[in-house]
Short mmCIF file of C-alpha atoms and ligand atoms in Angstrom, two decimals:
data_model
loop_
_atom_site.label_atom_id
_atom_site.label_comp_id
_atom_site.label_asym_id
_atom_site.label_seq_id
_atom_site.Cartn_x
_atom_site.Cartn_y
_atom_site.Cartn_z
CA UNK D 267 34.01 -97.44 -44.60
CA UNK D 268 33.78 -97.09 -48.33
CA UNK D 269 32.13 -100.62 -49.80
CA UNK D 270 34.76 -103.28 -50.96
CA UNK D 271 34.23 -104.42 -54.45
CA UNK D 272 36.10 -108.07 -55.52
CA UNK D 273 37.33 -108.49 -58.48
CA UNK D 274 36.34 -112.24 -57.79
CA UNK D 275 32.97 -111.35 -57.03
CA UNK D 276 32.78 -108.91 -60.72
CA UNK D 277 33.79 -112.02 -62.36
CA UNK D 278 31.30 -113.93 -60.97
CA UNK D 279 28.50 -111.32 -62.59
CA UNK D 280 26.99 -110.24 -59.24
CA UNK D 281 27.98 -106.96 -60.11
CA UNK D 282 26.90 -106.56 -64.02
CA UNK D 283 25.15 -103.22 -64.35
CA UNK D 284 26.54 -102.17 -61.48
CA UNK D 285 29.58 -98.70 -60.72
CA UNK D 286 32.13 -100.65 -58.48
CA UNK D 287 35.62 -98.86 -57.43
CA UNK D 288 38.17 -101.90 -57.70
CA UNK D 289 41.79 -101.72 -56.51
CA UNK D 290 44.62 -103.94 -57.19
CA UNK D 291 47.54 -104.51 -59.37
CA UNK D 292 48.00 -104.36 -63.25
CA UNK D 293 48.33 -107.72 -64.42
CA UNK D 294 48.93 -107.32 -67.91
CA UNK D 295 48.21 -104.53 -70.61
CA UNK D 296 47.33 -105.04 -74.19
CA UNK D 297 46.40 -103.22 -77.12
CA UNK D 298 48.39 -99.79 -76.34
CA UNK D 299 46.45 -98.01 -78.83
CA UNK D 300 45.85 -94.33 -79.03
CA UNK D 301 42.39 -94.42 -78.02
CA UNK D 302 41.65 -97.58 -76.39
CA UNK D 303 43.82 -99.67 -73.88
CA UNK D 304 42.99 -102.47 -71.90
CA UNK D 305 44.17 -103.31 -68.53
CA UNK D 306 44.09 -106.61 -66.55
CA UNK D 307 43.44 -106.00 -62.98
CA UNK D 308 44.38 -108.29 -60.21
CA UNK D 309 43.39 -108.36 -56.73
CA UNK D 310 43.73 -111.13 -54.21
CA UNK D 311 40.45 -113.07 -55.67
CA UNK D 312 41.03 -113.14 -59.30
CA UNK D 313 41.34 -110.77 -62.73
CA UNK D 314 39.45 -108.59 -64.75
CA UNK D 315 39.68 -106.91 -67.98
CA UNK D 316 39.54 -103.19 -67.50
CA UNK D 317 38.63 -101.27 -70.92
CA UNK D 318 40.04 -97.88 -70.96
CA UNK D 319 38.94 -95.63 -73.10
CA UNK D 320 40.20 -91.78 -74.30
CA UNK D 321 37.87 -89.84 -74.81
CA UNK D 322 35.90 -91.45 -71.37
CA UNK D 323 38.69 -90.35 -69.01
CA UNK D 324 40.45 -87.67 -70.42
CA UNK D 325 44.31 -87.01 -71.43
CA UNK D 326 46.46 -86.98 -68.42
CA UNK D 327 44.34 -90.07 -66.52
CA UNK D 328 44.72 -91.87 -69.99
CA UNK D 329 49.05 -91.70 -70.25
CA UNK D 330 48.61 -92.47 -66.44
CA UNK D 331 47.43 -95.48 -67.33
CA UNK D 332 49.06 -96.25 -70.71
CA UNK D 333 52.74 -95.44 -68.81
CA UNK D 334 51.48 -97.97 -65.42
CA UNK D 335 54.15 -101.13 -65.79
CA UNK D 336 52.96 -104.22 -64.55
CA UNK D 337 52.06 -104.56 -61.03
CA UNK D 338 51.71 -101.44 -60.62
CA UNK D 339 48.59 -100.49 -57.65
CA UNK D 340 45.93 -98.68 -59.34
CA UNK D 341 42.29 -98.28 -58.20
CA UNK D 342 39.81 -97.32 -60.83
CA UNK D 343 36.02 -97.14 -61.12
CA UNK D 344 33.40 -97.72 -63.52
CA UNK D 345 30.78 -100.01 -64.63
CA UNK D 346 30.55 -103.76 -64.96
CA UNK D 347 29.31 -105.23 -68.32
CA UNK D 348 28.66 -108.81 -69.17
CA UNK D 349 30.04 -109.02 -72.33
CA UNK D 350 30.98 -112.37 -75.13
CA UNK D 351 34.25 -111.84 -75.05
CA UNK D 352 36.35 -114.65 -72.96
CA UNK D 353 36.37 -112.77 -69.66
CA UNK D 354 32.76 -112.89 -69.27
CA UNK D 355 32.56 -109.57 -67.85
CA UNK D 356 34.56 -106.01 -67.72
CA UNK D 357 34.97 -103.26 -66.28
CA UNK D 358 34.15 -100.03 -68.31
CA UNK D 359 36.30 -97.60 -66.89
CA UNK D 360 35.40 -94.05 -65.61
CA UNK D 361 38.25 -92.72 -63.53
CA UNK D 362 41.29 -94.71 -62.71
CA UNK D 363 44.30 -93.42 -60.71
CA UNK D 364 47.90 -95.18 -60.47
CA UNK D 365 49.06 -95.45 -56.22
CA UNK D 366 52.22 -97.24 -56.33
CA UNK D 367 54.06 -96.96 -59.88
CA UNK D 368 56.60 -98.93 -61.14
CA UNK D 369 60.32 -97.82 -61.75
CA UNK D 370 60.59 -98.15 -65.43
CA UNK D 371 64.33 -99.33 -64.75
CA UNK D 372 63.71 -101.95 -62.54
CA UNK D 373 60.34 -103.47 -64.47
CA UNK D 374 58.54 -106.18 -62.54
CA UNK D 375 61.23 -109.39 -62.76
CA UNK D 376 58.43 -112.20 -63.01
CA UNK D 377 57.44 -112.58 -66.26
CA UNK D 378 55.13 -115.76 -67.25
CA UNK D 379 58.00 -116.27 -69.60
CA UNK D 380 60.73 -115.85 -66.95
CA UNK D 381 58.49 -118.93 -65.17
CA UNK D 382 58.53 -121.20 -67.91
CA UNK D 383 62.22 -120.72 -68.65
CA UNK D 384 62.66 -121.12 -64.83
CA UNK D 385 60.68 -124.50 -65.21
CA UNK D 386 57.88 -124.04 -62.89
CA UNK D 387 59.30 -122.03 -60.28
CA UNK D 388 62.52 -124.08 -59.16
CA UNK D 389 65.24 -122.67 -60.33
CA UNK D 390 67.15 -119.59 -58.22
CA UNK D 391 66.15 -116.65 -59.81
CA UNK D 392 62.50 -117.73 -58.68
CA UNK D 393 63.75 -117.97 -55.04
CA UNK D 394 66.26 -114.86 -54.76
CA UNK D 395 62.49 -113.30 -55.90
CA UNK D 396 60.26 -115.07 -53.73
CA UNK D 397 59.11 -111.86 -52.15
CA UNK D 398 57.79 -110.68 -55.84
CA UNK D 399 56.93 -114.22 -56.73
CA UNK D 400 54.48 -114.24 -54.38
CA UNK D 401 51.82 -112.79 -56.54
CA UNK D 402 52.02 -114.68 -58.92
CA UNK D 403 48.68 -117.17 -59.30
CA UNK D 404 50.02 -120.49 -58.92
CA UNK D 405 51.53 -119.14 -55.44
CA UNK D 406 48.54 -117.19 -54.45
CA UNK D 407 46.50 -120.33 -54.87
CA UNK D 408 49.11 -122.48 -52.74
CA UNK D 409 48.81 -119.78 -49.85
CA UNK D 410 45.02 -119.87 -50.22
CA UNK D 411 45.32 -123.80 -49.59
CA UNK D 412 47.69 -123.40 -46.78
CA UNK D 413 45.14 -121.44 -45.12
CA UNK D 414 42.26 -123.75 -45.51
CA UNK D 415 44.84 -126.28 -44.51
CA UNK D 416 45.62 -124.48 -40.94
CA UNK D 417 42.00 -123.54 -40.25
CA UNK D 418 40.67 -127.44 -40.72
CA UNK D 419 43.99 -128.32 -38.44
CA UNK D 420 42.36 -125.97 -35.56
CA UNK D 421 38.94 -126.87 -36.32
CA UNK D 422 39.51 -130.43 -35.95
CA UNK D 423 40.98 -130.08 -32.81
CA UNK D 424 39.13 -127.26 -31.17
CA UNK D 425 35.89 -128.89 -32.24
CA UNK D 426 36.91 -132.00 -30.03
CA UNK D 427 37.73 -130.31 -27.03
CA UNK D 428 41.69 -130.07 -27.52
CA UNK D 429 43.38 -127.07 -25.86
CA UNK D 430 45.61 -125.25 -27.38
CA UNK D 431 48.98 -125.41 -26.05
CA UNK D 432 52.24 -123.35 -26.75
CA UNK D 433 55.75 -124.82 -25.88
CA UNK D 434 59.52 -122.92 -25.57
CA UNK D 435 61.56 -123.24 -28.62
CA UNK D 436 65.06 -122.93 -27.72
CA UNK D 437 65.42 -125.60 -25.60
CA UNK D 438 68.27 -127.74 -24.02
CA UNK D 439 68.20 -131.44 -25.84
CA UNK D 440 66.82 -133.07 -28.71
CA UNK D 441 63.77 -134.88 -29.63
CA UNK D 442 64.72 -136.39 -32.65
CA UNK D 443 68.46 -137.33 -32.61
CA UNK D 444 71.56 -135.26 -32.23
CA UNK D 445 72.11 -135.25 -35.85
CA UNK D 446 69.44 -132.62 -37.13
CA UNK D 447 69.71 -129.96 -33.93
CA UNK D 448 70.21 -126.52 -34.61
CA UNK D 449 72.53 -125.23 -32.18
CA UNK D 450 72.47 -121.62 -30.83
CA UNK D 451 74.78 -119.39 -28.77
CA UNK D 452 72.67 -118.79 -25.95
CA UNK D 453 74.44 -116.76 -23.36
CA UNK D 454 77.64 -118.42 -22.84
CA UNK D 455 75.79 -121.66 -23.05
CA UNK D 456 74.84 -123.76 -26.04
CA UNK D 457 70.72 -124.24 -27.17
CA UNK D 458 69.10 -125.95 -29.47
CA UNK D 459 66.18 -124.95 -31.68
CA UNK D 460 63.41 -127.33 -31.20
CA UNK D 461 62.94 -130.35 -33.37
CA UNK D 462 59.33 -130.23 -31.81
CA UNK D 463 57.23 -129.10 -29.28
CA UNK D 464 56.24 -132.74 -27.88
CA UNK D 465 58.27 -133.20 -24.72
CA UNK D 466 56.74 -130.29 -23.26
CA UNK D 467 53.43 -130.91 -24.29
CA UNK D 468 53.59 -133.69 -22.45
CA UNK D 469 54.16 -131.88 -19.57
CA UNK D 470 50.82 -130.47 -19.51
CA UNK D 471 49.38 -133.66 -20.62
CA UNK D 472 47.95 -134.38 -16.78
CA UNK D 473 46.73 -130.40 -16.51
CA UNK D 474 45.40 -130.59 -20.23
CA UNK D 475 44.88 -133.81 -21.07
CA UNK D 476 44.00 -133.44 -24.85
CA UNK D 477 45.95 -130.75 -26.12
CA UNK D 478 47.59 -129.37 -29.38
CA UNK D 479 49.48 -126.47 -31.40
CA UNK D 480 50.74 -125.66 -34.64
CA UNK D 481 53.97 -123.88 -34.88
CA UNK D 482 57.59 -124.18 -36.41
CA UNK D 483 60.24 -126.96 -36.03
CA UNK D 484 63.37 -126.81 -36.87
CA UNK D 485 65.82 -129.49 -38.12
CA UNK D 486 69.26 -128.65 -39.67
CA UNK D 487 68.82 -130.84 -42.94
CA UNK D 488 71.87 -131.00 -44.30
CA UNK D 489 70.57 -132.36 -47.71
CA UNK D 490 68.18 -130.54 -49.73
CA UNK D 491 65.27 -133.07 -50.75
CA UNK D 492 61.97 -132.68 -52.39
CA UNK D 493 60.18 -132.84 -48.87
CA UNK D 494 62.28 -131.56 -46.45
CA UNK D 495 62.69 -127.71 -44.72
CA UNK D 496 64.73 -126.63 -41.85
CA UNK D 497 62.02 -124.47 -40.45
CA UNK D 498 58.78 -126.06 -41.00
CA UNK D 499 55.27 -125.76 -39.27
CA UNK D 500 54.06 -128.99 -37.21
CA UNK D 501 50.79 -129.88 -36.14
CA UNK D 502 51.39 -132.01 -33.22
CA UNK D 503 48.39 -133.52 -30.62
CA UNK D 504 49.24 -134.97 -27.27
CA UNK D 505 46.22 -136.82 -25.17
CA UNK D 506 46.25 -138.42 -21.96
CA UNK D 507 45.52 -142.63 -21.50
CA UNK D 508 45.08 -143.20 -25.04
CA UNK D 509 46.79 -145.71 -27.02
CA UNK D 510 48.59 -146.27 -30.22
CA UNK D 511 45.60 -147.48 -31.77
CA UNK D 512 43.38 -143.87 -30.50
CA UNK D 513 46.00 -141.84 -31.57
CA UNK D 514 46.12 -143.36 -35.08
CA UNK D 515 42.23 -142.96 -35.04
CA UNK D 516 43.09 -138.87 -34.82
CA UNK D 517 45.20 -138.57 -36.99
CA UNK D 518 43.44 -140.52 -39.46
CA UNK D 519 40.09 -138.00 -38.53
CA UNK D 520 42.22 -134.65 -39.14
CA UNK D 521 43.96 -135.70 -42.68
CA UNK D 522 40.41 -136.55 -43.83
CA UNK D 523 38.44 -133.87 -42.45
CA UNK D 524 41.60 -131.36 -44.12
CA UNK D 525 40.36 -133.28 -47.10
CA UNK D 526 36.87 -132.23 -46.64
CA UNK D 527 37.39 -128.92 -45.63
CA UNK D 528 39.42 -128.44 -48.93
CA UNK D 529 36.60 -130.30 -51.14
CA UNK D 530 34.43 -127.36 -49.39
CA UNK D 531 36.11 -124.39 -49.93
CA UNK D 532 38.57 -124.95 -52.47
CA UNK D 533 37.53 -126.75 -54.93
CA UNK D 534 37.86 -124.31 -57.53
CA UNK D 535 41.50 -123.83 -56.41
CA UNK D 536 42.26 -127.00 -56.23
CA UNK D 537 41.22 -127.87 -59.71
CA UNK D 538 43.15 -124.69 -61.01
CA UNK D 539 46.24 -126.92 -59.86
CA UNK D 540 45.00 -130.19 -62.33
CA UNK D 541 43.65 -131.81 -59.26
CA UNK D 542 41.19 -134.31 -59.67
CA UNK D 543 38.76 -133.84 -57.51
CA UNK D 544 37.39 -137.59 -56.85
CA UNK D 545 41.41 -138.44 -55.79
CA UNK D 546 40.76 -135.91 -52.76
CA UNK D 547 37.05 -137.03 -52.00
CA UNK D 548 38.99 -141.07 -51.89
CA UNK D 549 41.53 -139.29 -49.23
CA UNK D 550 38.11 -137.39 -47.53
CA UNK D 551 35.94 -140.77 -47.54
CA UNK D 552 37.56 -144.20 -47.61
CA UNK D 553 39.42 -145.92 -44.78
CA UNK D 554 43.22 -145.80 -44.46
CA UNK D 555 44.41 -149.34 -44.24
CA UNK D 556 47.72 -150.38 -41.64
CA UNK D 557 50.38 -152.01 -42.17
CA UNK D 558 52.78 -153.33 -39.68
CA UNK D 559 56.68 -152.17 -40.34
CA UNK D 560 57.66 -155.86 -40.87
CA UNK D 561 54.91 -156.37 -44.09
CA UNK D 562 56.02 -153.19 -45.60
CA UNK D 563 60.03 -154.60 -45.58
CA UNK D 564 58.82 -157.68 -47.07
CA UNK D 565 56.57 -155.69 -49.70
CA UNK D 566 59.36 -153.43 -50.70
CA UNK D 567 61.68 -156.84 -50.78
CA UNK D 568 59.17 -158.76 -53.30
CA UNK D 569 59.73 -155.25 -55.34
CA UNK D 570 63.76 -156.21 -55.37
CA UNK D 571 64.38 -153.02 -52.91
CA UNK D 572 67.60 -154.10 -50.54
CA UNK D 573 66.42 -153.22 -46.84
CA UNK D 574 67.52 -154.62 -43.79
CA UNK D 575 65.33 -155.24 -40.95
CA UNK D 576 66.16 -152.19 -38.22
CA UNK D 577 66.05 -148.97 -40.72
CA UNK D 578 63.71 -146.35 -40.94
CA UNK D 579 62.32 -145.83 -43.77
CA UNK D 580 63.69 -143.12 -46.36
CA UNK D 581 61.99 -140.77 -48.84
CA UNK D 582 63.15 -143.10 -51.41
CA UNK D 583 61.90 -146.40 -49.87
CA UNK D 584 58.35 -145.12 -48.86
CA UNK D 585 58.17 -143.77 -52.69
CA UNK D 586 58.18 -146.75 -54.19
CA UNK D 587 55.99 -148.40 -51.09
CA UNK D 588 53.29 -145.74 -51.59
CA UNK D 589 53.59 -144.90 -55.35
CA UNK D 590 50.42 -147.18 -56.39
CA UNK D 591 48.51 -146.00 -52.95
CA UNK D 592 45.24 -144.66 -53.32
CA UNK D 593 44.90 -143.49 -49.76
CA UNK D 594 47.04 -142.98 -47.32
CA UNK D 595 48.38 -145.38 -45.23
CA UNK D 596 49.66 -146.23 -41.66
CA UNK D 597 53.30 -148.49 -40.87
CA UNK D 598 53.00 -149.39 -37.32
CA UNK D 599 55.18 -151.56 -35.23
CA UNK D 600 58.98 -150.30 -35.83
CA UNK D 601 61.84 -151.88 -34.98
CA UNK D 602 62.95 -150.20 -31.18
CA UNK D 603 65.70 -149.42 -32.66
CA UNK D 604 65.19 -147.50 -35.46
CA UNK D 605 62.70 -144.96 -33.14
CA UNK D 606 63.67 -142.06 -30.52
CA UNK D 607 63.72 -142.71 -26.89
CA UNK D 608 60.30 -141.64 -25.90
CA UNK D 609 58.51 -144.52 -27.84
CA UNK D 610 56.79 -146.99 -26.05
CA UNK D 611 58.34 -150.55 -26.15
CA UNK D 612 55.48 -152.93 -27.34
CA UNK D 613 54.73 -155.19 -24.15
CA UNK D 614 54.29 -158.27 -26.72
CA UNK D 615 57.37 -158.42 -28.18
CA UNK D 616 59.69 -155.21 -27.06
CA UNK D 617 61.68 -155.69 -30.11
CA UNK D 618 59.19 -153.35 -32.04
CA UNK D 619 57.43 -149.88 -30.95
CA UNK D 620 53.70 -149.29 -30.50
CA UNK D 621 54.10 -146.17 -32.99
CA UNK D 622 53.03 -145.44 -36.23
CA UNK D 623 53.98 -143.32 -39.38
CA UNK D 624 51.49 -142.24 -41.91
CA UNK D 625 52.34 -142.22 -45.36
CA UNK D 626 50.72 -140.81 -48.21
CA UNK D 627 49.80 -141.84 -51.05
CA UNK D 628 51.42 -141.20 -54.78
CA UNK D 629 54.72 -141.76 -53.78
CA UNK D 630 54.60 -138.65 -50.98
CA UNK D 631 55.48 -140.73 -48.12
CA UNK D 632 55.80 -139.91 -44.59
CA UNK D 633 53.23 -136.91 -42.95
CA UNK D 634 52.76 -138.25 -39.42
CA UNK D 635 54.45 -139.74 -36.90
CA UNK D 636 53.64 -140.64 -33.44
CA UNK D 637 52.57 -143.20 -31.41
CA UNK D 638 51.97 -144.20 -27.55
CA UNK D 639 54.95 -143.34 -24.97
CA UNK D 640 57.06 -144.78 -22.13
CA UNK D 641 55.66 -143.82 -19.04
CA UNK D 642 57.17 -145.30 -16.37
CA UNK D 643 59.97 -144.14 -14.89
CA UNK D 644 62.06 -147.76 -15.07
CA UNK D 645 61.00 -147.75 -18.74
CA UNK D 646 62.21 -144.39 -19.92
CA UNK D 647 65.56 -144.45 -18.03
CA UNK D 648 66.27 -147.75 -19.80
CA UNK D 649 65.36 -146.11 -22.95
CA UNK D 650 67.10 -142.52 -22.65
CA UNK D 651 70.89 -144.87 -21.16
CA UNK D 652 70.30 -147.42 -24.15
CA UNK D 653 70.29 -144.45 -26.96
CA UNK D 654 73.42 -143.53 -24.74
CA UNK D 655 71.31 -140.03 -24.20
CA UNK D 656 72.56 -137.59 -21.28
CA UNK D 657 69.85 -137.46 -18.05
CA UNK D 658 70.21 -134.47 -17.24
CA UNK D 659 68.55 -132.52 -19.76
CA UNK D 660 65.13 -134.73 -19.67
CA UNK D 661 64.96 -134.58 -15.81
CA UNK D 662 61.84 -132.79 -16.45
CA UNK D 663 60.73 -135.30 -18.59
CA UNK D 664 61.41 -137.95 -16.35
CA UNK D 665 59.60 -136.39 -13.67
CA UNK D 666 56.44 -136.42 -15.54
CA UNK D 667 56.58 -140.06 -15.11
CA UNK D 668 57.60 -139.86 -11.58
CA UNK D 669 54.60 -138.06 -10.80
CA UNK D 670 51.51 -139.92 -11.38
CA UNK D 671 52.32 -140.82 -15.17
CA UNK D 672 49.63 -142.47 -17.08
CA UNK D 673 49.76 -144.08 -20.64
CA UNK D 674 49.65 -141.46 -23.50
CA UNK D 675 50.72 -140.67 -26.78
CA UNK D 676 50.10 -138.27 -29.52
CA UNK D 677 51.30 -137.42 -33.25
CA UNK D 678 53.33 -134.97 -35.41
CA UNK D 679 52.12 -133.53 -38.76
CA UNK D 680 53.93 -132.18 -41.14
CA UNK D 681 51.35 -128.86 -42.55
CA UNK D 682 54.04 -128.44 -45.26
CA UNK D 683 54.38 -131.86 -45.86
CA UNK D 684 50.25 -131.95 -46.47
CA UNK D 685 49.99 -128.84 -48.15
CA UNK D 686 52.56 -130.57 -50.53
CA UNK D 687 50.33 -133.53 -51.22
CA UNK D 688 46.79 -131.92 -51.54
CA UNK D 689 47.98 -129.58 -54.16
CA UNK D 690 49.88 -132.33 -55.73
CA UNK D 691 53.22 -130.04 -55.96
CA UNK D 692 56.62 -131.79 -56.75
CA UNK D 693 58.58 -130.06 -54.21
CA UNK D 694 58.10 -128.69 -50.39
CA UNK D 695 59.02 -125.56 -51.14
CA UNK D 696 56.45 -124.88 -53.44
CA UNK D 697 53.56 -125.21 -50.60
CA UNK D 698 55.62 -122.30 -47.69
CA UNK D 699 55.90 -118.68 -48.81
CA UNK D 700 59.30 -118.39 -47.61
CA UNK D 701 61.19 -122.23 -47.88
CA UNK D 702 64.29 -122.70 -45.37
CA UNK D 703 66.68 -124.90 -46.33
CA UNK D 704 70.73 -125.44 -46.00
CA UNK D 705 71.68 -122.73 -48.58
CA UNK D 706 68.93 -120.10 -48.15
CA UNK D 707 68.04 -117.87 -45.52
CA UNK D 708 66.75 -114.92 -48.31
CA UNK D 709 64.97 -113.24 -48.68
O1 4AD R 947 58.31 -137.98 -37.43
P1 4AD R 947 58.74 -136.78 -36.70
O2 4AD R 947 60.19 -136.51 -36.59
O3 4AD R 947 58.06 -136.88 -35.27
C1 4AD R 947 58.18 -135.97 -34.29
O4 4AD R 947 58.79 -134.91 -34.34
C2 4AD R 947 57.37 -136.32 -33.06
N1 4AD R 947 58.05 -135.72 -31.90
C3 4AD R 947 55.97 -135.79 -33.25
C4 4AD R 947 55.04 -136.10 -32.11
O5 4AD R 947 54.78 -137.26 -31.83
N2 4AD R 947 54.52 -135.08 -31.46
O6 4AD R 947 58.06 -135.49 -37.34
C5 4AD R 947 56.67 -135.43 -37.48
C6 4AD R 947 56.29 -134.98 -38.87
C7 4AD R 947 56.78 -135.89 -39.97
O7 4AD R 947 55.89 -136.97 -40.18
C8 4AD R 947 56.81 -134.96 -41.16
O8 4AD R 947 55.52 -134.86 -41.73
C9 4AD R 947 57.16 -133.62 -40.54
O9 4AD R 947 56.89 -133.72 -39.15
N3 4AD R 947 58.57 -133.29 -40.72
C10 4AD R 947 59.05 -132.41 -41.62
N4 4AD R 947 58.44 -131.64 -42.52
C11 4AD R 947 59.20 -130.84 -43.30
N5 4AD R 947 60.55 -130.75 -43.20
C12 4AD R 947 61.22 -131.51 -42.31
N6 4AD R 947 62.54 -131.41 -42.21
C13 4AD R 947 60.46 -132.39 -41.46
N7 4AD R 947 60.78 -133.26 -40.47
C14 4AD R 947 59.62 -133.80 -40.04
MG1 MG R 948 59.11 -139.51 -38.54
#
């Protein structure tokens, strides 16, 4: 195979001196003269000036060029020079051929200008173009994020002896509540997209015993909020006789080892976004306090919010809880009844759950929850009739605690939710290539 040359790796000056053959995308052109152009390349690693001179490549290779829109492919060769200009270091070019041009009447709709009149990527015309918006840097760097993001998530796990585990996603009854299912015709019956792949997780909890996945959820959010999807990717762990209090321990270890990982590799990256650096090391390094639910109602009271005793928590509540947070935090102990079925009444007082959320900090909220769960048959039966829940659907389910059911629990993590936070975005959408919510389904 011919040798790759980066353009990240030109601008870095390992190159200088050096013919490389680089191929990527035209950036931006300037100067248009009649016997000197320059072209800004882009590949997935970074840009570079190109300087393309007349009487160097010829005629025809020179129009080629001076006609190439932006982003259209090109490859061209020459030699690397370190030079004063702000760059750092060019390309002088020797031969350069256009691969995939640009219609002339349909130019390339993402201008930097078209961003900054879309303010930052929110408005539609950014998402009916998500497929071309893609390239543009701020994204690229998201995506580059995400991935260093996913890898820690498996590294984490794998490193600890957790098995990877893969559950069914249409399935026959929530997890979460009726309220956010996604129903689908499924062959004269009715199934639901899964809200997440926990139930049958732990199912294999007593072959597995610490096991975990990352994959898609689904929830049909009817309201379109700065942190919520209807297809998003979850992280979710599931391990056998451990307790709340083990579990939280987990998922304390894989937010601050994603931390790490992105201090590591993307650094760089992360800066490009204006984030400071030290913030991330605090989320990497120093412990994450807890919280029972009951302190954080009277907290948010002392701050005038009206809460009763018995809600969750919205996006609006645990904004104003976490806004002066310097690390994240955990709320254990919820009211019974403001948690799902499968949470374990706390034998002390049964009023409250042995579960816990984790909420980040800067006003982010919520990015875990989990907790320990009933395992005894008497106990979940009493919890599935008092949410007034159907049997039949969770027989399975019940017969996991019919047959030699131990203590257990596990957590949920929201990768979007984290992606969101680390880069310090606004908005979900701007941390998933392709963001589902109620009104959009394109492109
Ligand atoms: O708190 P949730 O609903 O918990 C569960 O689904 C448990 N069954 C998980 C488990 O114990 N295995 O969801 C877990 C996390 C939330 O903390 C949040 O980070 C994320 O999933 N999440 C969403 N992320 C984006 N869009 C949505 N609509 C989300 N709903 C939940
Ligand atoms: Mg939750």
């Amino acid at each position: 195979m011919a040798k790759q040359y980066w353009i990240g790796d030109v601008r870095s000056g390992v190159h200088d001196g050096e013919e490389v053959e680089l191929k990527g995308w035209v950036h931006r052109t300037r100067g248009g003269g009649k016997k000197i152009q320059f072209v800004v390349l882009r590949d997935s690693t970074g840009i570079v000036q190109c300087v393309v001179k007349k009487d160097v490549v010829g005629d025809s290779c020179f129009d080629d060029v001076a006609n190439a829109l932006i982003e259209s492919s090109m490859i061209v060769r020459g030699r690397v020079e370190s030079t004063d200009r702000e760059h750092g270091h060019e390309l002088q070019v020797e031969s350069a051929e256009v691969v995939g041009p640009v219609n002339p009447d349909r130019p390339f709709p993402i201008t930097e200008s078209a961003m900054t009149e879309a303010d930052g990527g929110e408005t539609e015309f950014l998402l009916d173009n998500r497929h071309l918006y893609l390239r543009t840097s701020r994204m690229t760097t998201m995506l580059k994020l995400r991935s260093t993001v996913f890898g820690a998530i498996h590294s984490y796990f794998r490193d600890r002896d957790f098995i990877e585990y893969q559950a069914p996603n249409f399935v026959a009854g929530a997890v979460e509540g009726g309220s956010t299912l996604f129903e689908v015709p499924y062959f004269g019956r009715k199934a639901y997209l899964t809200q997440s792949w926990q139930l049958y997780a732990e199912a294999a909890m007593p072959a597995l015993e610490r096991l975990y996945t990352m994959a898609p959820s689904f929830r049909a959010e009817k309201s379109r909020t700065r942190r919520h999807l209807t297809e998003f990717w979850h992280a979710e762990m599931e391990i056998a006789w451990a307790s709340n209090e083990e579990v939280m321990e987990h998922g304390e270890g894989v937010v601050r080892h994603i931390a790490r990982k992105m201090l590591d590799e993307r650094s760089e990256e992360l800066s490009e976004l204006g984030r400071d650096l030290e913030v991330i090391a605090g989320f990497a390094d120093s412990p994450y306090p807890r919280m029972r639910y009951d302190e954080a109602v009277d907290a948010l009271q002392s701050k005038g919010v009206e809460i009763e005793w018995g809600q969750d928590l919205d996006y609006s509540k645990e904004k104003i809880l976490t806004d002066d947070f310097e690390v994240p935090h955990f709320l254990t102990h919820y009211p019974r009844i403001a948690k799902p079925f499968y949470h374990r009444p706390d034998p002390e007082d049964p009023k409250y759950v042995l579960c816990h959320d984790l909420l980040a900090p800067e006003g982010y909220g919520e990015i875990i929850g989990g907790g320990e769960r009933t395992w005894s048959e008497d106990e979940i039966l009493e919890r599935i009739d008092e949410e007034g829940t159907p049997r039949e659907p969770y027989e399975f389910y019940i017969d996991i605690r019919r047959y030699g059911g131990v203590p257990h629990g596990g957590f949920g993590l929201g990768v979007d939710r984290v992606c969101t936070w680390l880069a310090g975005a606004d908005h979900i959408r701007e941390a998933i290539p392709f963001p589902r919510d109620s009104r959009r389904v394109t492109p």
